[in-house]
PDB file of C-alpha atoms in Angstrom:
ATOM      1  CA  MET A   1       7.027  20.712  -8.148  1.00  0.00           C
ATOM      2  CA  PRO A   2       3.694  21.717  -6.799  1.00  0.00           C
ATOM      3  CA  SER A   3       1.648  24.057  -9.404  1.00  0.00           C
ATOM      4  CA  PRO A   4       0.135  27.301  -8.662  1.00  0.00           C
ATOM      5  CA  ASN A   5      -3.238  25.725  -8.481  1.00  0.00           C
ATOM      6  CA  ASP A   6      -2.164  22.759  -6.127  1.00  0.00           C
ATOM      7  CA  ILE A   7      -0.812  25.680  -3.754  1.00  0.00           C
ATOM      8  CA  LEU A   8      -4.085  27.677  -4.088  1.00  0.00           C
ATOM      9  CA  ASN A   9      -6.309  24.440  -3.274  1.00  0.00           C
ATOM     10  CA  ALA A  10      -4.304  23.223  -0.285  1.00  0.00           C
ATOM     11  CA  ARG A  11      -6.138  22.664   2.841  1.00  0.00           C
ATOM     12  CA  ILE A  12      -5.469  25.263   5.347  1.00  0.00           C
ATOM     13  CA  LEU A  13      -6.813  25.701   8.902  1.00  0.00           C
ATOM     14  CA  VAL A  14      -6.675  28.987  10.982  1.00  0.00           C
ATOM     15  CA  VAL A  15      -6.581  28.606  14.660  1.00  0.00           C
ATOM     16  CA  ASP A  16      -6.936  31.570  16.976  1.00  0.00           C
ATOM     17  CA  ASP A  17      -9.155  32.175  19.969  1.00  0.00           C
ATOM     18  CA  CYS A  18      -9.850  35.815  18.776  1.00  0.00           C
ATOM     19  CA  SER A  19     -12.509  35.861  16.067  1.00  0.00           C
ATOM     20  CA  GLU A  20     -11.432  39.228  14.716  1.00  0.00           C
ATOM     21  CA  ASN A  21      -7.804  37.809  14.126  1.00  0.00           C
ATOM     22  CA  ILE A  22      -9.477  34.696  12.262  1.00  0.00           C
ATOM     23  CA  ASP A  23     -11.642  37.148  10.179  1.00  0.00           C
ATOM     24  CA  LEU A  24      -8.724  39.083   9.160  1.00  0.00           C
ATOM     25  CA  MET A  25      -6.602  35.929   8.291  1.00  0.00           C
ATOM     26  CA  LEU A  26      -9.593  34.463   6.416  1.00  0.00           C
ATOM     27  CA  ASP A  27      -9.898  37.671   4.147  1.00  0.00           C
ATOM     28  CA  ILE A  28      -6.063  37.728   3.501  1.00  0.00           C
ATOM     29  CA  LEU A  29      -6.261  33.863   2.484  1.00  0.00           C
ATOM     30  CA  ARG A  30      -9.280  34.423   0.190  1.00  0.00           C
ATOM     31  CA  ASP A  31      -8.063  37.544  -1.322  1.00  0.00           C
ATOM     32  CA  THR A  32      -4.941  35.609  -2.241  1.00  0.00           C
ATOM     33  CA  GLY A  33      -6.883  32.942  -4.019  1.00  0.00           C
ATOM     34  CA  TYR A  34      -6.681  30.170  -1.467  1.00  0.00           C
ATOM     35  CA  THR A  35      -9.917  28.102  -1.881  1.00  0.00           C
ATOM     36  CA  ASN A  36      -9.852  25.557   0.831  1.00  0.00           C
ATOM     37  CA  VAL A  37      -9.874  27.416   4.018  1.00  0.00           C
ATOM     38  CA  THR A  38     -11.344  26.572   7.504  1.00  0.00           C
ATOM     39  CA  ALA A  39     -10.856  28.032  10.897  1.00  0.00           C
ATOM     40  CA  THR A  40     -11.686  27.219  14.702  1.00  0.00           C
ATOM     41  CA  THR A  41     -11.578  29.360  17.900  1.00  0.00           C
ATOM     42  CA  MET A  42     -11.292  25.974  19.861  1.00  0.00           C
ATOM     43  CA  PRO A  43      -7.755  24.631  19.956  1.00  0.00           C
ATOM     44  CA  GLU A  44      -8.775  21.282  21.528  1.00  0.00           C
ATOM     45  CA  GLN A  45     -10.397  20.744  18.117  1.00  0.00           C
ATOM     46  CA  VAL A  46      -7.271  21.054  15.990  1.00  0.00           C
ATOM     47  CA  CYS A  47      -5.827  17.353  16.593  1.00  0.00           C
ATOM     48  CA  PRO A  48      -9.302  15.651  15.661  1.00  0.00           C
ATOM     49  CA  LEU A  49      -9.855  17.977  12.712  1.00  0.00           C
ATOM     50  CA  HIS A  50      -6.338  17.311  11.386  1.00  0.00           C
ATOM     51  CA  SER A  51      -6.746  13.532  11.718  1.00  0.00           C
ATOM     52  CA  GLU A  52      -9.686  13.780   9.725  1.00  0.00           C
ATOM     53  CA  HIS A  53      -8.673  16.237   7.187  1.00  0.00           C
ATOM     54  CA  CYS A  54      -4.938  16.167   6.950  1.00  0.00           C
ATOM     55  CA  TYR A  55      -4.285  19.826   6.399  1.00  0.00           C
ATOM     56  CA  ASP A  56      -1.459  21.163   4.348  1.00  0.00           C
ATOM     57  CA  LEU A  57      -1.024  23.975   6.654  1.00  0.00           C
ATOM     58  CA  ILE A  58      -2.161  24.859   9.878  1.00  0.00           C
ATOM     59  CA  LEU A  59      -1.823  28.993  11.232  1.00  0.00           C
ATOM     60  CA  LEU A  60      -1.726  28.306  14.777  1.00  0.00           C
ATOM     61  CA  ASP A  61      -1.975  31.139  17.536  1.00  0.00           C
ATOM     62  CA  LEU A  62       0.500  30.290  20.318  1.00  0.00           C
ATOM     63  CA  GLN A  63      -1.376  32.282  23.004  1.00  0.00           C
ATOM     64  CA  MET A  64      -4.818  30.869  23.670  1.00  0.00           C
ATOM     65  CA  PRO A  65      -6.601  30.036  26.912  1.00  0.00           C
ATOM     66  CA  GLY A  66      -7.198  26.567  28.196  1.00  0.00           C
ATOM     67  CA  MET A  67      -4.715  25.068  25.593  1.00  0.00           C
ATOM     68  CA  ASN A  68      -2.102  27.022  24.114  1.00  0.00           C
ATOM     69  CA  GLY A  69      -0.262  26.638  20.757  1.00  0.00           C
ATOM     70  CA  PHE A  70       2.613  24.731  22.171  1.00  0.00           C
ATOM     71  CA  GLN A  71       0.135  22.021  23.663  1.00  0.00           C
ATOM     72  CA  VAL A  72      -1.489  21.612  20.253  1.00  0.00           C
ATOM     73  CA  MET A  73       1.772  21.102  18.441  1.00  0.00           C
ATOM     74  CA  LYS A  74       2.578  18.487  21.039  1.00  0.00           C
ATOM     75  CA  GLY A  75      -0.779  16.609  20.055  1.00  0.00           C
ATOM     76  CA  LEU A  76      -0.089  17.076  16.393  1.00  0.00           C
ATOM     77  CA  LYS A  77       3.201  15.464  16.560  1.00  0.00           C
ATOM     78  CA  LYS A  78       1.541  12.284  17.638  1.00  0.00           C
ATOM     79  CA  ILE A  79      -0.399  12.371  14.361  1.00  0.00           C
ATOM     80  CA  GLU A  80       2.369  13.358  12.155  1.00  0.00           C
ATOM     81  CA  GLN A  81       4.455  10.295  12.514  1.00  0.00           C
ATOM     82  CA  ASP A  82       6.937  11.239   9.776  1.00  0.00           C
ATOM     83  CA  GLY A  83       7.915  14.268  11.625  1.00  0.00           C
ATOM     84  CA  TYR A  84       6.674  17.092   9.408  1.00  0.00           C
ATOM     85  CA  LEU A  85       4.562  19.377  11.230  1.00  0.00           C
ATOM     86  CA  PRO A  86       2.770  21.653   8.930  1.00  0.00           C
ATOM     87  CA  VAL A  87       2.397  24.470  11.541  1.00  0.00           C
ATOM     88  CA  LEU A  88       2.886  28.212  10.768  1.00  0.00           C
ATOM     89  CA  ALA A  89       2.825  29.799  14.352  1.00  0.00           C
ATOM     90  CA  LEU A  90       1.063  33.262  14.844  1.00  0.00           C
ATOM     91  CA  THR A  91       2.609  35.231  17.884  1.00  0.00           C
ATOM     92  CA  ALA A  92       2.957  38.755  19.043  1.00  0.00           C
ATOM     93  CA  GLN A  93       5.739  37.873  21.415  1.00  0.00           C
ATOM     94  CA  PRO A  94       9.214  37.926  20.001  1.00  0.00           C
ATOM     95  CA  SER A  95      10.428  35.337  22.715  1.00  0.00           C
ATOM     96  CA  PHE A  96       8.040  32.733  21.384  1.00  0.00           C
ATOM     97  CA  LYS A  97       9.426  32.736  17.871  1.00  0.00           C
ATOM     98  CA  ILE A  98      12.373  30.508  18.565  1.00  0.00           C
ATOM     99  CA  ALA A  99      10.297  28.466  20.968  1.00  0.00           C
ATOM    100  CA  ALA A 100       7.973  27.662  18.196  1.00  0.00           C
ATOM    101  CA  LEU A 101      10.392  26.593  15.772  1.00  0.00           C
ATOM    102  CA  GLU A 102      11.953  24.373  18.643  1.00  0.00           C
ATOM    103  CA  ALA A 103       8.531  22.875  19.180  1.00  0.00           C
ATOM    104  CA  GLY A 104       8.205  21.884  15.520  1.00  0.00           C
ATOM    105  CA  ALA A 105       6.762  24.651  13.916  1.00  0.00           C
ATOM    106  CA  ARG A 106       7.986  25.306  10.351  1.00  0.00           C
ATOM    107  CA  ASP A 107       8.013  29.014  10.446  1.00  0.00           C
ATOM    108  CA  PHE A 108       6.339  31.934  12.095  1.00  0.00           C
ATOM    109  CA  ILE A 109       4.234  35.058  11.510  1.00  0.00           C
ATOM    110  CA  SER A 110       4.393  38.165  13.852  1.00  0.00           C
ATOM    111  CA  LYS A 111       1.431  39.984  14.903  1.00  0.00           C
ATOM    112  CA  PRO A 112       0.256  42.463  14.073  1.00  0.00           C
ATOM    113  CA  PHE A 113       0.338  41.038  10.425  1.00  0.00           C
ATOM    114  CA  ASP A 114       2.282  42.462   7.671  1.00  0.00           C
ATOM    115  CA  LEU A 115       0.474  41.511   4.504  1.00  0.00           C
ATOM    116  CA  LEU A 116       3.377  40.786   2.259  1.00  0.00           C
ATOM    117  CA  GLU A 117       5.111  38.955   4.879  1.00  0.00           C
ATOM    118  CA  VAL A 118       1.957  36.765   5.675  1.00  0.00           C
ATOM    119  CA  ARG A 119       1.343  35.932   1.968  1.00  0.00           C
ATOM    120  CA  LYS A 120       4.993  35.293   1.284  1.00  0.00           C
ATOM    121  CA  ARG A 121       5.450  32.843   4.217  1.00  0.00           C
ATOM    122  CA  ILE A 122       2.252  30.971   3.744  1.00  0.00           C
ATOM    123  CA  HIS A 123       3.167  30.554   0.185  1.00  0.00           C
ATOM    124  CA  ASN A 124       6.780  29.141   0.842  1.00  0.00           C
ATOM    125  CA  ILE A 125       5.509  26.659   3.456  1.00  0.00           C
ATOM    126  CA  LEU A 126       2.794  25.464   1.267  1.00  0.00           C
ATOM    127  CA  GLU A 127       5.287  24.914  -1.457  1.00  0.00           C
ATOM    128  CA  VAL A 128       7.564  23.011   0.728  1.00  0.00           C
ATOM    129  CA  ARG A 129       4.794  20.935   2.263  1.00  0.00           C
ATOM    130  CA  LEU A 130       3.355  19.860  -1.084  1.00  0.00           C
ATOM    131  CA  LEU A 131       6.728  19.135  -2.234  1.00  0.00           C
ATOM    132  CA  TYR A 132       7.390  17.014   0.746  1.00  0.00           C
ATOM    133  CA  LYS A 133       4.087  15.040   0.343  1.00  0.00           C
ATOM    134  CA  GLU A 134       4.989  14.474  -3.419  1.00  0.00           C
ATOM    135  CA  LEU A 135       8.304  12.997  -2.466  1.00  0.00           C
ATOM    136  CA  ALA A 136       6.709  10.858   0.224  1.00  0.00           C
ATOM    137  CA  ASN A 137       4.172   9.592  -2.384  1.00  0.00           C
ATOM    138  CA  TYR A 138       6.891   8.941  -4.852  1.00  0.00           C
ATOM    139  CA  SER A 139       8.945   7.051  -2.401  1.00  0.00           C
ATOM    140  CA  LYS A 140       5.955   4.972  -1.365  1.00  0.00           C
ATOM    141  CA  ARG A 141       5.230   4.250  -5.285  1.00  0.00           C
ATOM    142  CA  GLN A 142       8.877   3.194  -5.571  1.00  0.00           C
ATOM    143  CA  GLN A 143       8.592   0.857  -2.594  1.00  0.00           C
ATOM    144  CA  GLU A 144       5.354  -0.664  -4.003  1.00  0.00           C
ATOM    145  CA  LEU A 145       7.087  -1.232  -7.308  1.00  0.00           C
ATOM    146  CA  ALA A 146       9.962  -2.960  -5.538  1.00  0.00           C
ATOM    147  CA  LEU A 147       7.549  -5.399  -3.633  1.00  0.00           C
ATOM    148  CA  HIS A 148       5.209  -5.957  -6.517  1.00  0.00           C
ATOM    149  CA  ASP A 149       5.077  -7.554  -9.923  1.00  0.00           C
ATOM    150  CA  PRO A 150       4.692  -4.629 -12.537  1.00  0.00           C
ATOM    151  CA  LEU A 151       2.595  -6.662 -15.017  1.00  0.00           C
ATOM    152  CA  THR A 152      -0.014  -8.245 -12.709  1.00  0.00           C
ATOM    153  CA  GLY A 153       0.396  -6.006  -9.418  1.00  0.00           C
ATOM    154  CA  LEU A 154       0.832  -9.097  -7.461  1.00  0.00           C
ATOM    155  CA  PRO A 155       3.450  -9.356  -4.657  1.00  0.00           C
ATOM    156  CA  ASN A 156       6.697 -10.379  -6.089  1.00  0.00           C
ATOM    157  CA  ARG A 157       8.957 -12.874  -4.505  1.00  0.00           C
ATOM    158  CA  ARG A 158      10.603 -10.599  -2.012  1.00  0.00           C
ATOM    159  CA  LEU A 159       7.371  -9.701  -0.478  1.00  0.00           C
ATOM    160  CA  LEU A 160       6.037 -13.145  -0.893  1.00  0.00           C
ATOM    161  CA  GLU A 161       8.921 -14.496   1.368  1.00  0.00           C
ATOM    162  CA  ASP A 162       8.050 -11.959   3.956  1.00  0.00           C
ATOM    163  CA  ARG A 163       4.325 -12.967   3.884  1.00  0.00           C
ATOM    164  CA  ILE A 164       5.326 -16.731   4.232  1.00  0.00           C
ATOM    165  CA  GLU A 165       7.348 -15.823   7.391  1.00  0.00           C
ATOM    166  CA  THR A 166       4.397 -14.003   8.747  1.00  0.00           C
ATOM    167  CA  THR A 167       2.051 -16.887   8.140  1.00  0.00           C
ATOM    168  CA  PHE A 168       4.594 -19.339   9.782  1.00  0.00           C
ATOM    169  CA  GLN A 169       4.683 -17.311  12.977  1.00  0.00           C
ATOM    170  CA  HIS A 170       0.885 -17.103  12.938  1.00  0.00           C
ATOM    171  CA  ALA A 171       0.719 -20.768  12.359  1.00  0.00           C
ATOM    172  CA  SER A 172       3.243 -21.476  15.049  1.00  0.00           C
ATOM    173  CA  ARG A 173       1.388 -19.370  17.660  1.00  0.00           C
ATOM    174  CA  GLN A 174      -1.900 -21.161  17.023  1.00  0.00           C
ATOM    175  CA  HIS A 175      -0.101 -24.653  16.785  1.00  0.00           C
ATOM    176  CA  GLY A 176      -1.588 -24.923  13.260  1.00  0.00           C
ATOM    177  CA  LYS A 177      -0.103 -25.505   9.743  1.00  0.00           C
ATOM    178  CA  ALA A 178       0.145 -23.559   6.441  1.00  0.00           C
ATOM    179  CA  ALA A 179       0.454 -24.443   2.773  1.00  0.00           C
ATOM    180  CA  ILE A 180       2.077 -23.366  -0.216  1.00  0.00           C
ATOM    181  CA  MET A 181       0.825 -24.041  -3.659  1.00  0.00           C
ATOM    182  CA  TYR A 182       3.372 -23.326  -6.362  1.00  0.00           C
ATOM    183  CA  LEU A 183       1.889 -23.436  -9.966  1.00  0.00           C
ATOM    184  CA  ASP A 184       2.723 -22.592 -13.533  1.00  0.00           C
ATOM    185  CA  LEU A 185       1.022 -22.950 -16.798  1.00  0.00           C
ATOM    186  CA  ASP A 186       1.380 -25.936 -18.987  1.00  0.00           C
ATOM    187  CA  GLY A 187       2.662 -25.018 -22.401  1.00  0.00           C
ATOM    188  CA  PHE A 188       2.758 -21.150 -21.702  1.00  0.00           C
ATOM    189  CA  LYS A 189       6.003 -21.137 -23.686  1.00  0.00           C
ATOM    190  CA  ASN A 190       4.177 -22.288 -27.005  1.00  0.00           C
ATOM    191  CA  VAL A 191       1.692 -19.190 -26.388  1.00  0.00           C
ATOM    192  CA  ASN A 192       4.598 -16.716 -26.510  1.00  0.00           C
ATOM    193  CA  ASP A 193       6.231 -18.298 -29.472  1.00  0.00           C
ATOM    194  CA  THR A 194       3.126 -18.561 -31.448  1.00  0.00           C
ATOM    195  CA  HIS A 195       1.031 -15.425 -30.697  1.00  0.00           C
ATOM    196  CA  GLY A 196       3.770 -13.242 -29.266  1.00  0.00           C
ATOM    197  CA  HIS A 197       4.601 -11.779 -25.783  1.00  0.00           C
ATOM    198  CA  ASN A 198       1.681  -9.287 -25.694  1.00  0.00           C
ATOM    199  CA  CYS A 199      -0.796 -12.191 -25.857  1.00  0.00           C
ATOM    200  CA  GLY A 200       1.180 -13.914 -23.156  1.00  0.00           C
ATOM    201  CA  ASP A 201       1.163 -10.862 -21.052  1.00  0.00           C
ATOM    202  CA  GLU A 202      -2.659 -10.515 -21.188  1.00  0.00           C
ATOM    203  CA  ILE A 203      -2.946 -14.430 -20.351  1.00  0.00           C
ATOM    204  CA  LEU A 204      -0.888 -13.763 -17.124  1.00  0.00           C
ATOM    205  CA  LYS A 205      -2.978 -10.939 -16.054  1.00  0.00           C
ATOM    206  CA  ILE A 206      -6.109 -13.250 -16.490  1.00  0.00           C
ATOM    207  CA  VAL A 207      -4.469 -15.849 -14.430  1.00  0.00           C
ATOM    208  CA  ALA A 208      -3.578 -13.330 -11.769  1.00  0.00           C
ATOM    209  CA  HIS A 209      -7.038 -12.338 -11.612  1.00  0.00           C
ATOM    210  CA  ARG A 210      -8.584 -15.833 -11.547  1.00  0.00           C
ATOM    211  CA  LEU A 211      -6.144 -16.842  -8.761  1.00  0.00           C
ATOM    212  CA  VAL A 212      -7.126 -13.698  -6.612  1.00  0.00           C
ATOM    213  CA  GLY A 213     -10.834 -14.460  -7.133  1.00  0.00           C
ATOM    214  CA  SER A 214     -10.441 -18.021  -6.262  1.00  0.00           C
ATOM    215  CA  SER A 215      -8.401 -17.090  -2.918  1.00  0.00           C
ATOM    216  CA  ARG A 216      -9.405 -15.849   0.410  1.00  0.00           C
ATOM    217  CA  LYS A 217      -8.838 -12.586   1.298  1.00  0.00           C
ATOM    218  CA  GLU A 218      -6.245 -13.713   4.049  1.00  0.00           C
ATOM    219  CA  ASP A 219      -4.179 -15.666   1.435  1.00  0.00           C
ATOM    220  CA  THR A 220      -1.347 -14.287  -0.363  1.00  0.00           C
ATOM    221  CA  VAL A 221      -1.113 -14.748  -4.241  1.00  0.00           C
ATOM    222  CA  ALA A 222       2.133 -13.734  -5.692  1.00  0.00           C
ATOM    223  CA  ARG A 223       4.039 -14.096  -9.152  1.00  0.00           C
ATOM    224  CA  VAL A 224       7.490 -15.237  -8.734  1.00  0.00           C
ATOM    225  CA  GLY A 225       8.542 -15.038 -12.418  1.00  0.00           C
ATOM    226  CA  GLY A 226       7.637 -15.940 -15.897  1.00  0.00           C
ATOM    227  CA  ASP A 227       4.392 -17.908 -15.637  1.00  0.00           C
ATOM    228  CA  GLU A 228       4.835 -19.222 -12.115  1.00  0.00           C
ATOM    229  CA  PHE A 229       2.674 -18.311  -9.350  1.00  0.00           C
ATOM    230  CA  VAL A 230       2.579 -18.872  -5.452  1.00  0.00           C
ATOM    231  CA  ILE A 231      -0.432 -18.886  -3.211  1.00  0.00           C
ATOM    232  CA  VAL A 232       0.218 -18.966   0.595  1.00  0.00           C
ATOM    233  CA  LEU A 233      -2.701 -20.619   2.659  1.00  0.00           C
ATOM    234  CA  GLY A 234      -2.814 -19.818   6.382  1.00  0.00           C
ATOM    235  CA  SER A 235      -4.963 -21.482   8.800  1.00  0.00           C
ATOM    236  CA  VAL A 236      -4.577 -24.908   7.496  1.00  0.00           C
ATOM    237  CA  SER A 237      -5.380 -27.937   9.842  1.00  0.00           C
ATOM    238  CA  SER A 238      -4.319 -30.703   7.377  1.00  0.00           C
ATOM    239  CA  LEU A 239      -3.340 -31.511   3.756  1.00  0.00           C
ATOM    240  CA  ALA A 240      -7.024 -31.834   2.729  1.00  0.00           C
ATOM    241  CA  ASP A 241      -7.432 -28.098   3.424  1.00  0.00           C
ATOM    242  CA  ALA A 242      -5.017 -27.358   0.604  1.00  0.00           C
ATOM    243  CA  LEU A 243      -6.011 -30.088  -1.860  1.00  0.00           C
ATOM    244  CA  GLY A 244      -9.561 -28.750  -2.361  1.00  0.00           C
ATOM    245  CA  PRO A 245      -8.379 -25.251  -3.363  1.00  0.00           C
ATOM    246  CA  ALA A 246      -5.816 -26.948  -5.604  1.00  0.00           C
ATOM    247  CA  SER A 247      -8.442 -28.954  -7.322  1.00  0.00           C
ATOM    248  CA  LYS A 248     -10.529 -25.878  -7.833  1.00  0.00           C
ATOM    249  CA  LEU A 249      -7.637 -23.985  -9.190  1.00  0.00           C
ATOM    250  CA  VAL A 250      -6.908 -26.832 -11.740  1.00  0.00           C
ATOM    251  CA  ASP A 251     -10.490 -26.452 -13.105  1.00  0.00           C
ATOM    252  CA  ARG A 252     -10.249 -22.609 -12.987  1.00  0.00           C
ATOM    253  CA  LEU A 253      -7.062 -22.223 -14.883  1.00  0.00           C
ATOM    254  CA  SER A 254      -8.349 -24.616 -17.599  1.00  0.00           C
ATOM    255  CA  GLU A 255     -11.196 -22.478 -18.531  1.00  0.00           C
ATOM    256  CA  PRO A 256     -10.746 -20.884 -22.026  1.00  0.00           C
ATOM    257  CA  TYR A 257      -8.794 -17.622 -22.284  1.00  0.00           C
ATOM    258  CA  GLN A 258     -10.246 -15.080 -24.688  1.00  0.00           C
ATOM    259  CA  ILE A 259      -7.701 -12.507 -26.007  1.00  0.00           C
ATOM    260  CA  ASP A 260      -9.269 -10.141 -28.483  1.00  0.00           C
ATOM    261  CA  ASP A 261     -10.684 -12.701 -31.122  1.00  0.00           C
ATOM    262  CA  LEU A 262      -8.353 -15.520 -29.947  1.00  0.00           C
ATOM    263  CA  THR A 263      -9.230 -18.298 -28.036  1.00  0.00           C
ATOM    264  CA  LEU A 264      -6.931 -20.209 -26.168  1.00  0.00           C
ATOM    265  CA  ASN A 265      -6.927 -23.302 -23.941  1.00  0.00           C
ATOM    266  CA  LEU A 266      -4.354 -23.917 -21.249  1.00  0.00           C
ATOM    267  CA  SER A 267      -4.002 -25.925 -18.208  1.00  0.00           C
ATOM    268  CA  THR A 268      -1.943 -25.575 -14.907  1.00  0.00           C
ATOM    269  CA  SER A 269       0.115 -27.895 -12.699  1.00  0.00           C
ATOM    270  CA  ILE A 270       0.536 -27.430  -8.831  1.00  0.00           C
ATOM    271  CA  GLY A 271       2.959 -28.403  -6.131  1.00  0.00           C
ATOM    272  CA  ILE A 272       1.874 -28.292  -2.604  1.00  0.00           C
ATOM    273  CA  ALA A 273       3.978 -28.335   0.433  1.00  0.00           C
ATOM    274  CA  ILE A 274       2.847 -28.134   4.105  1.00  0.00           C
ATOM    275  CA  TYR A 275       4.404 -26.177   6.929  1.00  0.00           C
ATOM    276  CA  PRO A 276       5.741 -27.534   9.058  1.00  0.00           C
ATOM    277  CA  ASP A 277       5.085 -31.052   7.928  1.00  0.00           C
ATOM    278  CA  ASP A 278       7.104 -30.746   4.736  1.00  0.00           C
ATOM    279  CA  ALA A 279       9.475 -28.009   5.713  1.00  0.00           C
ATOM    280  CA  ASP A 280      10.080 -25.548   8.616  1.00  0.00           C
ATOM    281  CA  THR A 281      11.916 -22.653   6.783  1.00  0.00           C
ATOM    282  CA  VAL A 282      10.625 -20.386   3.863  1.00  0.00           C
ATOM    283  CA  GLU A 283      13.297 -21.444   1.412  1.00  0.00           C
ATOM    284  CA  ALA A 284      12.887 -25.216   2.045  1.00  0.00           C
ATOM    285  CA  LEU A 285       9.008 -25.044   1.725  1.00  0.00           C
ATOM    286  CA  ILE A 286       9.236 -23.234  -1.348  1.00  0.00           C
ATOM    287  CA  ASN A 287      11.579 -25.810  -2.777  1.00  0.00           C
ATOM    288  CA  ALA A 288       9.370 -28.502  -1.692  1.00  0.00           C
ATOM    289  CA  ALA A 289       6.351 -27.053  -3.455  1.00  0.00           C
ATOM    290  CA  ASP A 290       8.686 -26.390  -6.487  1.00  0.00           C
ATOM    291  CA  GLY A 291       9.634 -30.069  -6.519  1.00  0.00           C
ATOM    292  CA  ALA A 292       6.129 -31.284  -6.295  1.00  0.00           C
ATOM    293  CA  LEU A 293       5.224 -28.997  -9.111  1.00  0.00           C
ATOM    294  CA  TYR A 294       7.565 -30.638 -11.478  1.00  0.00           C
ATOM    295  CA  ARG A 295       6.640 -34.149 -10.318  1.00  0.00           C
ATOM    296  CA  ALA A 296       3.176 -33.144 -11.447  1.00  0.00           C
ATOM    297  CA  LYS A 297       4.287 -32.135 -15.030  1.00  0.00           C
ATOM    298  CA  ARG A 298       6.134 -35.464 -15.402  1.00  0.00           C
ATOM    299  CA  ALA A 299       3.090 -37.300 -14.332  1.00  0.00           C
ATOM    300  CA  GLY A 300       1.135 -35.750 -17.302  1.00  0.00           C
ATOM    301  CA  LYS A 301       0.437 -32.073 -16.185  1.00  0.00           C
ATOM    302  CA  ASN A 302      -2.969 -30.499 -15.444  1.00  0.00           C
ATOM    303  CA  ARG A 303      -2.869 -31.882 -11.972  1.00  0.00           C
ATOM    304  CA  TYR A 304      -1.581 -31.237  -8.401  1.00  0.00           C
ATOM    305  CA  CYS A 305       0.979 -33.133  -6.428  1.00  0.00           C
ATOM    306  CA  HIS A 306       1.905 -32.883  -2.692  1.00  0.00           C
ATOM    307  CA  ALA A 307       5.506 -32.780  -1.844  1.00  0.00           C
ATOM    308  CA  THR A 308       5.955 -35.857   0.182  1.00  0.00           C
ATOM    309  CA  SER A 309       3.386 -38.303  -1.552  1.00  0.00           C
ATOM    310  CA  LEU A 310       5.092 -41.490  -2.725  1.00  0.00           C
ATOM    311  CA  ALA A 311       3.615 -41.087  -6.208  1.00  0.00           C
ATOM    312  CA  VAL A 312       1.234 -38.670  -8.017  1.00  0.00           C
ATOM    313  CA  ASP A 313      -1.378 -41.610  -8.040  1.00  0.00           C
ATOM    314  CA  ALA A 314      -1.583 -40.847  -4.319  1.00  0.00           C
ATOM    315  CA  VAL A 315      -3.474 -37.511  -5.044  1.00  0.00           C
ATOM    316  CA  PRO A 316      -7.158 -37.825  -5.280  1.00  0.00           C
ATOM    317  CA  PRO A 317      -8.810 -38.781  -8.599  1.00  0.00           C
ATOM    318  CA  CYS A 318      -9.932 -35.090  -9.155  1.00  0.00           C
ATOM    319  CA  ALA A 319      -6.396 -34.249  -9.764  1.00  0.00           C
ATOM    320  CA  ILE A 320      -5.967 -36.701 -12.781  1.00  0.00           C
ATOM    321  CA  THR A 321      -5.799 -35.130 -16.152  1.00  0.00           C
ATOM    322  CA  ARG A 322      -9.314 -34.477 -17.726  1.00  0.00           C
ATOM    323  CA  GLY A 323     -10.551 -35.844 -20.980  1.00  0.00           C
TER     324      GLY A 323
END
């Protein structure tokens, strides 16, 4: 629930063509303790102002020259895509009350103002508005958690598959290609067994940071489980466009890992698959890259392998194990 301070700090806009009415409402609000209150006598400014400031409450006079309150609410509906219009209508016309609610207002206040009524209705609508925003934010956080790995913050497999599908569609429209690099850490299980899962988790977070830092902004880096990661490359013209980044990742992930006073050395193996050359569906391309990953491991680890190469030796010399 919103706290009393949350309510008193809510962003409020007063809209009335009569400056005396505005002064009266501002006095009521400030005397009550509201701290973030602004006003305008120009109804055409309401929508631009709300787009910029996202008010928690708009106290809106319905009868104004040039542009009335109903027209303002029509414009506000285009901004509030979720359907919650934070409007408290101000009117001296009893017939306008129901019409205001039908137009999307949350409530109304009758003119001339009754002080107790004004304070109570404003408090109630702000309480509901802020609670609505809390629930919307909670729902958004839950959705983010459902699509992202909680340890590294990277997209999880569910979001990854959607990103791959989008990349495929873009590649098809551009008559281009896309690539998947499927990788895991060589000997990671030994890290968990020897130094504990907390150390392993720190390693995974460092790996995620290195992968993101070594990728383009338009690429997707995802964690699909354990020490397995997938990178989706768009705008690929040939296999060579994936081999270069794979070689760099082999080098980057071979750099020492410093966990407190412990220094660990790990390597990575990478499998590469190209769309549409190696497969033309999301699942098939992931499987092709996964298969190439295990071929790279069987060939000695610390290297990359393309899905349809006849042998790992077909990969350029830079992929062969160092030292």
